[in-house]
Coordinates of C-alpha atoms and ligand atoms in Angstrom, one line a residue:
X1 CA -21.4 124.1 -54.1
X2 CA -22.6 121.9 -51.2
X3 CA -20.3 119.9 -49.2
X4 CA -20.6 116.3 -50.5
X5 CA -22.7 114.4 -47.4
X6 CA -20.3 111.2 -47.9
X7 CA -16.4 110.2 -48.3
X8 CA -14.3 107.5 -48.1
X9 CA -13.0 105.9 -44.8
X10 CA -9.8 107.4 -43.0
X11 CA -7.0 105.6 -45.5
X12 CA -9.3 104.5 -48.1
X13 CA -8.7 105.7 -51.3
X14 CA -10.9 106.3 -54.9
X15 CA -8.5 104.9 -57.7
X16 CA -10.3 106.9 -60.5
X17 CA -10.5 107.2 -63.8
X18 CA -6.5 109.0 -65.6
X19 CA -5.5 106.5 -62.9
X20 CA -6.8 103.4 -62.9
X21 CA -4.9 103.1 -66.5
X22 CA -1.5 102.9 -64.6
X23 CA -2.7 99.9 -62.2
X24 CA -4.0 98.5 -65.6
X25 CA -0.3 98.3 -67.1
X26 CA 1.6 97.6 -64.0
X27 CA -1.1 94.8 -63.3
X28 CA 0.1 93.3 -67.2
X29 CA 3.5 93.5 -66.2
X30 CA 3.1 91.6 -63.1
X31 CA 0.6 88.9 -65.0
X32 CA 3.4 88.8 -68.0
X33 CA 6.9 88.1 -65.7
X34 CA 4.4 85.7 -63.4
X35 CA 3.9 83.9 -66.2
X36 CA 7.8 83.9 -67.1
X37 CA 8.6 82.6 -64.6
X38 CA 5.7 80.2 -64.3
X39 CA 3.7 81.6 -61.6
X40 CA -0.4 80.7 -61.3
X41 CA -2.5 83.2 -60.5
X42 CA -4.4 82.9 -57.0
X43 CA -7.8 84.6 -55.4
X44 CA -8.5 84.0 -52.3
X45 CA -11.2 86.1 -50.5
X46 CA -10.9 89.3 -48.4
X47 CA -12.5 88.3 -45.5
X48 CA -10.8 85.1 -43.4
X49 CA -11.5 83.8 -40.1
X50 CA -10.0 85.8 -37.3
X51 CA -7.6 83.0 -35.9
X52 CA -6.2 82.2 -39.6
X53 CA -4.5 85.7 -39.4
X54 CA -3.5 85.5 -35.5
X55 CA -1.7 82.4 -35.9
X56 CA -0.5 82.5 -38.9
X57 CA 0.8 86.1 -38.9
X58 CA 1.2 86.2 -35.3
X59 CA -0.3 87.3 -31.7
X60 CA 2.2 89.6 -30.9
X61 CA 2.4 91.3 -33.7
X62 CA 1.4 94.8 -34.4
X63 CA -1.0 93.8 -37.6
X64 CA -2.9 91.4 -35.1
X65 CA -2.9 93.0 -32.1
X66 CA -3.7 96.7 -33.4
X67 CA -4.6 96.8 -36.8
X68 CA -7.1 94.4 -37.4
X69 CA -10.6 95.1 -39.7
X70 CA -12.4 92.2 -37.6
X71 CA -15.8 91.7 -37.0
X72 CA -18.2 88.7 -35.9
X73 CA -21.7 87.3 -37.4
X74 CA -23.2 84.9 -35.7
X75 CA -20.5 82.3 -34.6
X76 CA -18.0 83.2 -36.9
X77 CA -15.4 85.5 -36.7
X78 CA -14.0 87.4 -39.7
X79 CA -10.9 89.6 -40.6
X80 CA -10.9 91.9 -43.8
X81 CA -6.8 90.0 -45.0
X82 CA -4.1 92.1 -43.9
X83 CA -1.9 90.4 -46.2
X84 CA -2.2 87.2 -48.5
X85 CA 0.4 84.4 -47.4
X86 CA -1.6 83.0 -44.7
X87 CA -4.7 82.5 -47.0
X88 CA -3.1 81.4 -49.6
X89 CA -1.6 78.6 -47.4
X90 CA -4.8 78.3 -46.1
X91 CA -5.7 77.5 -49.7
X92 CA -2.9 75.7 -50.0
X93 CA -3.7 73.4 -47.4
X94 CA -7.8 73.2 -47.7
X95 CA -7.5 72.1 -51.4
X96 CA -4.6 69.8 -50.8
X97 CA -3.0 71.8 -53.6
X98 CA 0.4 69.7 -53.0
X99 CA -1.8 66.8 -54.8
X100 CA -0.8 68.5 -58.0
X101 CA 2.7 67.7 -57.4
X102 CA 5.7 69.6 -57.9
X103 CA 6.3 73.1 -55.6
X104 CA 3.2 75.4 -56.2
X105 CA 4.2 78.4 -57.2
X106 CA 1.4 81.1 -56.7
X107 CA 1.0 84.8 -57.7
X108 CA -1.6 87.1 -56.2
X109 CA -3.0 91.3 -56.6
X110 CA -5.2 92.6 -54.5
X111 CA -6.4 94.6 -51.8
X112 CA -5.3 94.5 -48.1
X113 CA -6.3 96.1 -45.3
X114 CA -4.4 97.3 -41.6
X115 CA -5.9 99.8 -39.3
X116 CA -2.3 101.9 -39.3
X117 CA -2.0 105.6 -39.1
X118 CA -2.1 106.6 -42.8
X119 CA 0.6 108.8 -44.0
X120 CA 2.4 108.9 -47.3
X121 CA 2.5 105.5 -48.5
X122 CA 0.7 103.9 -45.6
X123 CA -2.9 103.7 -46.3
X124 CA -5.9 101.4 -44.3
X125 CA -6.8 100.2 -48.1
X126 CA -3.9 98.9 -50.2
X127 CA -2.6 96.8 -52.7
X128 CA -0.4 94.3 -52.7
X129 CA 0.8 92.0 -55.6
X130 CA 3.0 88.4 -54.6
X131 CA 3.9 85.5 -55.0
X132 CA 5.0 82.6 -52.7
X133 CA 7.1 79.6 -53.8
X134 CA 5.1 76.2 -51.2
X135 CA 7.0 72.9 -51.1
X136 CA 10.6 73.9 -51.4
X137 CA 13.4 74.1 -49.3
X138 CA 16.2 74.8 -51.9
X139 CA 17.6 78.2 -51.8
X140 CA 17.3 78.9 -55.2
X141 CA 13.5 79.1 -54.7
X142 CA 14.4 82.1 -51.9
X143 CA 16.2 83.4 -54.8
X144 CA 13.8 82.8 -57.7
X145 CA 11.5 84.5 -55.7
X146 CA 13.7 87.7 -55.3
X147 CA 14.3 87.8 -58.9
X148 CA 11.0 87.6 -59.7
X149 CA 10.4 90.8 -57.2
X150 CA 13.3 92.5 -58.9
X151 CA 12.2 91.9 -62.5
X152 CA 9.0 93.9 -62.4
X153 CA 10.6 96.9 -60.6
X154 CA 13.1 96.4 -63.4
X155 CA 10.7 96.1 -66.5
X156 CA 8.7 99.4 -64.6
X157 CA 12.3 101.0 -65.0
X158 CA 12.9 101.3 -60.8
X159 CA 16.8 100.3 -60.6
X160 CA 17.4 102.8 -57.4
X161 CA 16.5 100.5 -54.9
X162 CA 18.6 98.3 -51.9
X163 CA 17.7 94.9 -51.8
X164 CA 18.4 94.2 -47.8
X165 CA 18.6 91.1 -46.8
X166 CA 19.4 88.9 -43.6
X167 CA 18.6 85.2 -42.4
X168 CA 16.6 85.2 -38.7
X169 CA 17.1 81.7 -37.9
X170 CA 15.5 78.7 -37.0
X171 CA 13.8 78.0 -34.0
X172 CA 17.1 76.7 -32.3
X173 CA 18.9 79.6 -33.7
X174 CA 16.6 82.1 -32.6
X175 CA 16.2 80.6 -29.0
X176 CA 19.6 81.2 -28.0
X177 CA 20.0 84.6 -29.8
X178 CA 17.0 85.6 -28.1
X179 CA 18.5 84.6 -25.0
X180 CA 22.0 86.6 -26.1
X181 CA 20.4 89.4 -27.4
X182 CA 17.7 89.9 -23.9
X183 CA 20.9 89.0 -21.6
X184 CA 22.4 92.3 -23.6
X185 CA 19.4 94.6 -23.4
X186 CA 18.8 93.7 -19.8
X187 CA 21.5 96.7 -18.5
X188 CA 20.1 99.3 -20.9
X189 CA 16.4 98.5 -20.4
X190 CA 15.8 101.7 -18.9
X191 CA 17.3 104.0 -21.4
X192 CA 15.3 102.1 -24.3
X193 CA 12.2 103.4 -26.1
X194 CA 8.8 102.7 -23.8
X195 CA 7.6 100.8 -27.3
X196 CA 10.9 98.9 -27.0
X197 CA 10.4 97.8 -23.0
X198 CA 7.3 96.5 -24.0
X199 CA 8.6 94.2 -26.7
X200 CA 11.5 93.1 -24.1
X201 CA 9.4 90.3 -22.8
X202 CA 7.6 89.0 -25.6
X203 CA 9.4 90.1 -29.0
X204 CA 12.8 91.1 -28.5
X205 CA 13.6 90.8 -32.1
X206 CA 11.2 94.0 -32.9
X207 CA 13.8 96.2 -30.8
X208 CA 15.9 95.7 -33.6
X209 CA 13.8 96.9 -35.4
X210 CA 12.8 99.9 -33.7
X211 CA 12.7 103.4 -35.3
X212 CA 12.8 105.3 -32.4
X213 CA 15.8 107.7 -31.7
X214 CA 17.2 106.8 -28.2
X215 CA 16.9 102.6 -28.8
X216 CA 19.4 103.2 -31.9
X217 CA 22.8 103.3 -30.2
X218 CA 21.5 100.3 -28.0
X219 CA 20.5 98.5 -31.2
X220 CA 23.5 99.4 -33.2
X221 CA 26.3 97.3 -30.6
X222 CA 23.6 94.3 -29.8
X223 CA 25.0 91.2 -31.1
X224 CA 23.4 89.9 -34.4
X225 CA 21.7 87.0 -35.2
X226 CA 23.6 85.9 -38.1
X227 CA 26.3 85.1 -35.4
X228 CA 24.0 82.5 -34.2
X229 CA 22.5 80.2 -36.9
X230 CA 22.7 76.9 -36.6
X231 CA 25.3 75.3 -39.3
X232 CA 22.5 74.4 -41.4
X233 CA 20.8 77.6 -41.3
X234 CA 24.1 79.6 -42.0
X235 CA 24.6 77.1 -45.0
X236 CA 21.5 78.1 -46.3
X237 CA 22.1 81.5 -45.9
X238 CA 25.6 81.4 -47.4
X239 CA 24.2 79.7 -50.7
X240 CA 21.4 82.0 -50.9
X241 CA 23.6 85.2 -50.8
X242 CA 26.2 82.9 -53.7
X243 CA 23.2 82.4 -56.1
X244 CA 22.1 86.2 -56.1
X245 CA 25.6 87.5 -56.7
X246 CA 26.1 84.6 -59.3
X247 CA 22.3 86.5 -60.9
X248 CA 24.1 89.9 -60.3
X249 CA 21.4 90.8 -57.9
X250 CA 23.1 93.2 -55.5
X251 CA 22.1 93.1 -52.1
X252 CA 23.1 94.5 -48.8
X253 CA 23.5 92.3 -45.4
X254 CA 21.5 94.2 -43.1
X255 CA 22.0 91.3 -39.9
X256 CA 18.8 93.8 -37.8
X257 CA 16.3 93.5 -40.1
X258 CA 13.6 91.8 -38.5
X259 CA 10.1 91.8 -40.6
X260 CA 6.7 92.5 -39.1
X261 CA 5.2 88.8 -39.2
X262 CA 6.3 85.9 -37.1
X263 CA 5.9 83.4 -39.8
X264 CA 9.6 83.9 -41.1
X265 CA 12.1 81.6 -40.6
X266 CA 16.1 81.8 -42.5
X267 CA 15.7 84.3 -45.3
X268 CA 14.4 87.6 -44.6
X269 CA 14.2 90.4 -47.5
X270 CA 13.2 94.1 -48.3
X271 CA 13.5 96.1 -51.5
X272 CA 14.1 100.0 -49.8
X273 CA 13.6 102.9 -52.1
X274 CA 15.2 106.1 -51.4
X275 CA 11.9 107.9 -53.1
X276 CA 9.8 106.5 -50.2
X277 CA 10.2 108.8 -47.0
X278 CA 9.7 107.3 -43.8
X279 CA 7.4 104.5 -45.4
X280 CA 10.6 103.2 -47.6
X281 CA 9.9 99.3 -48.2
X282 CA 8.8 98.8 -51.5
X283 CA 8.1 95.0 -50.8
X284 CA 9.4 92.1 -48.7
X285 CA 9.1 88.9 -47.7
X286 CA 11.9 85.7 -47.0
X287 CA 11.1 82.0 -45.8
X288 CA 8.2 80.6 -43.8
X289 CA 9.1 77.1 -43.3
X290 CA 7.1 76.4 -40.4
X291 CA 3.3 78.3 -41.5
X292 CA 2.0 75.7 -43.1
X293 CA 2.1 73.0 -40.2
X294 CA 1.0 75.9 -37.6
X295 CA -2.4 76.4 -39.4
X296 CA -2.7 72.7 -40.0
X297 CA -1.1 71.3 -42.6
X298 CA 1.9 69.0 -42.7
X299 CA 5.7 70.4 -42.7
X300 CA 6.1 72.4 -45.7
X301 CA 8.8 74.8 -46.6
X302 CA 8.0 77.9 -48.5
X303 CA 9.2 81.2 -49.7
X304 CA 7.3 84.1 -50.6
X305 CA 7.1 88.2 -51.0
X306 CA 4.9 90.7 -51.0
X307 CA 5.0 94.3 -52.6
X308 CA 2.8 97.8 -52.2
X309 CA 1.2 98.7 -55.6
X310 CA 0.7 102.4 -54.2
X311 CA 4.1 102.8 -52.9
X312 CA 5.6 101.4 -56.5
X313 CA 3.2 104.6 -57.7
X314 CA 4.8 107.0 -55.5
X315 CA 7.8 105.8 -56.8
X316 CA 7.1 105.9 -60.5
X317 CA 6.2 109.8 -59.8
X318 CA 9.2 110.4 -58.2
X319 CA 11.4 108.9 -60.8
X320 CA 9.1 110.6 -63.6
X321 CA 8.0 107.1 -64.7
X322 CA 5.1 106.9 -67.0
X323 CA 2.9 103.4 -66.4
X324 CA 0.2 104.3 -69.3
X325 CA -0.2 106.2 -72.5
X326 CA -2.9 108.9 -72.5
X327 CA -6.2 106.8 -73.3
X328 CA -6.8 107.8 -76.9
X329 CA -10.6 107.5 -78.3
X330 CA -10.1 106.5 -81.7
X331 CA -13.7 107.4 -83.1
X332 CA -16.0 110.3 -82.1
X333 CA -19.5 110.7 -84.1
X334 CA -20.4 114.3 -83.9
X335 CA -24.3 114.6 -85.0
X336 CA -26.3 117.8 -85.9
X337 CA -30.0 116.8 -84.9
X338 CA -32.2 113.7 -83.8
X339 CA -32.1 112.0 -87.4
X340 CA -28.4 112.0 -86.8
X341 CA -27.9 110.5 -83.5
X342 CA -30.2 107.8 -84.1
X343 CA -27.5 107.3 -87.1
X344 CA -25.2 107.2 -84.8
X345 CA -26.0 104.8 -82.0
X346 CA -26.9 102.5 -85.2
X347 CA -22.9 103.0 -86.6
X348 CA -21.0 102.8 -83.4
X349 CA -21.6 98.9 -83.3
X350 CA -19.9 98.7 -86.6
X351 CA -17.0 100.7 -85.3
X352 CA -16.5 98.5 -82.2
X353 CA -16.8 95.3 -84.2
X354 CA -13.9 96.8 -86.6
X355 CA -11.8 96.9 -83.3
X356 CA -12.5 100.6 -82.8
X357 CA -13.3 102.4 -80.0
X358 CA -16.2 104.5 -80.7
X359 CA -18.2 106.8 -78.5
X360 CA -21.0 109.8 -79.4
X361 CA -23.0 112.4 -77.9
X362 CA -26.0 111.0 -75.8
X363 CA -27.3 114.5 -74.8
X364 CA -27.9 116.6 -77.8
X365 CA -24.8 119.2 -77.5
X366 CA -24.1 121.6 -79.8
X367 CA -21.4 121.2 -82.5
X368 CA -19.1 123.1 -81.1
X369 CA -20.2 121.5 -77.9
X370 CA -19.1 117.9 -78.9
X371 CA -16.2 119.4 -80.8
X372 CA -14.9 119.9 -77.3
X373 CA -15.7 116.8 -75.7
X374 CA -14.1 114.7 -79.0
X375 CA -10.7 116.6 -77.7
X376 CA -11.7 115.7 -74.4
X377 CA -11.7 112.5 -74.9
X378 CA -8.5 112.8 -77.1
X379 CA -9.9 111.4 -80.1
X380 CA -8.6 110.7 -83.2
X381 CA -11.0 111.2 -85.4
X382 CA -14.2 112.7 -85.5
X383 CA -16.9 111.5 -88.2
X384 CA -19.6 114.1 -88.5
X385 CA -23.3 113.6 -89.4
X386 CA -26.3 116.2 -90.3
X387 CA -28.9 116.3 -92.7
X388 CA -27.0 116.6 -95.7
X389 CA -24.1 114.2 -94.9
X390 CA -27.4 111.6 -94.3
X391 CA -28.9 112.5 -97.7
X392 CA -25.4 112.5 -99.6
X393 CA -24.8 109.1 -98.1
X394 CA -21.4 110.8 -97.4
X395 CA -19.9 111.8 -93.6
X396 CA -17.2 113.8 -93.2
X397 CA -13.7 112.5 -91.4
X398 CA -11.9 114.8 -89.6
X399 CA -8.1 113.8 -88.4
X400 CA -8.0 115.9 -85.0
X401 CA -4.4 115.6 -85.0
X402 CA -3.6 116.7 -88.4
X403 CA -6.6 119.1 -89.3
X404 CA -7.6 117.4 -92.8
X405 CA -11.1 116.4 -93.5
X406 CA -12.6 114.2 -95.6
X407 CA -16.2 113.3 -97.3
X408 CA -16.4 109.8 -97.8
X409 CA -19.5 106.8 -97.7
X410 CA -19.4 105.4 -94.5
X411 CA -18.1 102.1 -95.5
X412 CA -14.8 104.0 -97.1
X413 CA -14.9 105.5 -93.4
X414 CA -14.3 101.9 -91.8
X415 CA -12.1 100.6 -94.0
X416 CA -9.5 103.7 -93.6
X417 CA -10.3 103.5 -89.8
X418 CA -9.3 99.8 -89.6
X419 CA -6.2 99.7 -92.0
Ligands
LIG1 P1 4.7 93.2 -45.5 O1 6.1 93.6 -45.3 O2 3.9 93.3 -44.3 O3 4.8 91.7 -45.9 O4 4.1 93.9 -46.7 C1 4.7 93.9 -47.9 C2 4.6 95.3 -48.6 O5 3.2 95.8 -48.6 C3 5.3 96.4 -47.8 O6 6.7 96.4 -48.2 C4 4.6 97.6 -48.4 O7 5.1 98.0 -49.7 C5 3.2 97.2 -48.5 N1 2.4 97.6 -47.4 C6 2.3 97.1 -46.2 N2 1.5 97.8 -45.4 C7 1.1 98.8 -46.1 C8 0.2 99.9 -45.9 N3 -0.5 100.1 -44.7 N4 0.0 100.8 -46.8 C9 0.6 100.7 -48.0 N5 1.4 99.7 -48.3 C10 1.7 98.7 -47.4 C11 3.7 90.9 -46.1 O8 2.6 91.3 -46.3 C12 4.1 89.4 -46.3 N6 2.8 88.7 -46.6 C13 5.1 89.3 -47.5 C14 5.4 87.8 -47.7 C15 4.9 87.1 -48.7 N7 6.2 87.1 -47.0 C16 6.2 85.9 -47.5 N8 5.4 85.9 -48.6

């Protein structure tokens, strides 16, 4: 066979057909517990403007300053969205969506795209489904929003996970951590990571989170933030961590986890699954109080998470989860001969308009042939037409499953299709 002359991108993946039926369900599960807890769906597009991301999501970071899709035309500069909460304040803000009073609370599915090193569960092209909670500053949003992350996994049937959580401050919390934690890291500079020295400057709080070997002894005795907060900060934190054990949402303190954006401000999250590998968040997210005023808008607290569609996938395998029933044809129309097929494509209407799904031959196969494709296709039933079964005015119905057949009119066919 010759080699095909095209593929897909590095980290760009088909979702095809025996697959796409999984996203289908686990897209109805995340529509159904958005709505439950009274969610609106969002679309924003995939392409923003270049300095939406960088500010929003940050400079420093490694999204913006090494995995960026971004490309200019004309005057404009344009990024492919490496995640969604920046555009959908963005939105937020350009349609003045706080008009509509109340918080918004905002639900979204769709692609993303970062210029990483794919591996298992890190792909160039993925999905993300989220929501984000604009306009409060209670902590029961922070923690309506990590129940509404921990219903889906729990509808899907994944209970194996760690909720992590940890609060990173305010800006006058952070300030003099940062100060505390550098004035630490100062005498062991030299036996850190190189990736780590580089961050010693301008992001400190990315050390903690490194995943290299020799920085994790260093890390393990630094002091942690948590020590730090400011007393309303550590308030908020306190009653945050209150409401989810008063939910019965366990969680584990984990006072290093820093997330890869430099929006967040107090709550900081991540859902770890142990059927992951290195790649082990399932989603995350926490608080972004200050966003909304950096890309122009006035002081607006908010909340929000985010979650990997394929990495929920890898875990469904793992755990032997099945998202969708085999796609079941209910009606195939075998025909013997020209006559036959135009029969057919004249009866399949009625089929679909009885709430069937109906399909035929289009290519003039042989009996046996379509036989084959009707199991194929996983039918249910076949109804077969030829000469005779025109001329009787009588088709037989064949039940693939149980191997009975029967010769009836076609309208008798219908009605003990659709009963
Ligand atoms: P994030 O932690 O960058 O947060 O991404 C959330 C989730 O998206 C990750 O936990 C992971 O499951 C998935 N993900 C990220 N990168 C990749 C990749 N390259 N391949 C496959 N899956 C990936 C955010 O994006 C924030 N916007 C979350 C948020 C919402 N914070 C507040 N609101």
């Amino acid at each position: 066979m010759a080699q095909p002359t095209f593929s897909t991108h590095l980290g760009m993946v088909d979702i095809l057909p025996g697959e796409v039926e999984q996203w289908h369900t686990l897209e109805r599960i995340i529509h159904e517990e958005a709505k439950k807890f009274n969610f609106e769906e969002i679309r924003t597009p995939i392409l923003e403007q270049t300095e939406l991301i960088a500010r929003g999501v940050g400079q420093l970071t490694d999204i913006v300053s090494k995995e960026m899709f971004a490309f200019e035309r004309g005057e404009d500069q344009y990024v492919l969205r490496p995640e969604c909460t920046a555009p959908v304040a963005r939105a937020y803000v350009e349609h003045h969506l706080d008009q509509r009073g109340g918080t918004q609370n905002l639900y979204y599915i769709g692609p993303m795209f970062r210029a990483e090193k794919p591996q298992k569960g890190r792909q160039r092209q993925f999905h993300q489904f989220g929501a984000e909670i604009i306009g409060a500053q209670d902590p029961a949003a922070d923690v309506d929003i990590i129940a509404l992350m921990m219903s889906i996994y729990d509808r899907i049937g994944i209970r194996n996970t760690t909720l992590k959580i940890n609060s990173v401050g305010d800006p006058e919390s952070r300030k003099i951590y940062t100060k505390a934690l550098k004035d630490y890291l100062r005498p062991h500079l030299a036996e850190l990571s190189e990736i780590s020295q580089k961050r010693f400057e301008n992001n400190p709080l990315r050390i903690l989170d490194s995943k290299e070997q020799e920085d994790q002894p260093i890390v393990d005795n630094a002091p942690v933030i948590t020590d730090f907060l400011t007393d309303e900060t550590a308030d908020h934190y306190k009653r945050v961590k209150a409401l989810l054990r008063e939910l019965n949402i366990s969680f584990v303190e984990d006072p290093h986890l820093v997330r890869g954006l430099d929006y967040y401000t107090r709550t900081a999250f991540e859902l770890i699954s142990p059927d992951l590998g290195a790649q082990d968040a399932l989603g995350g997210g926490g608080r972004y109080d200050l966003l909304i005023e950096e890309i122009g808008g006035q002081p607006t607290p908010a909340v929000g998470f985010a979650a990997g569609i394929e990495r929920l996938l890898i875990a469904c395998e793992e755990l032997d989860i099945k998202l969708a029933e085999e796609d079941m044809l209910d009606v195939y129309i075998v025909t013997l001969g020209e006559k036959a097929r135009s029969w057919a494509i004249k009866h399949l209407p009625r089929l679909r308009e009885a709430g069937l799904s109906a399909s035929m031959d289009y290519i003039g196969r042989s009996i046996k042939a379509q036989m084959k494709d009707a199991d194929r296709e996983n039918a249910r039933h076949v109804i077969i037409v030829g000469e005779n079964e025109l001329s009787e005015g009588k088709f037989v119905l064949r039940d693939m499953k149980a191997s009975e057949e029967v010769a009836l009119p076609f309208d008798d066919i219908l009605e003990e299709l659709s009963a």
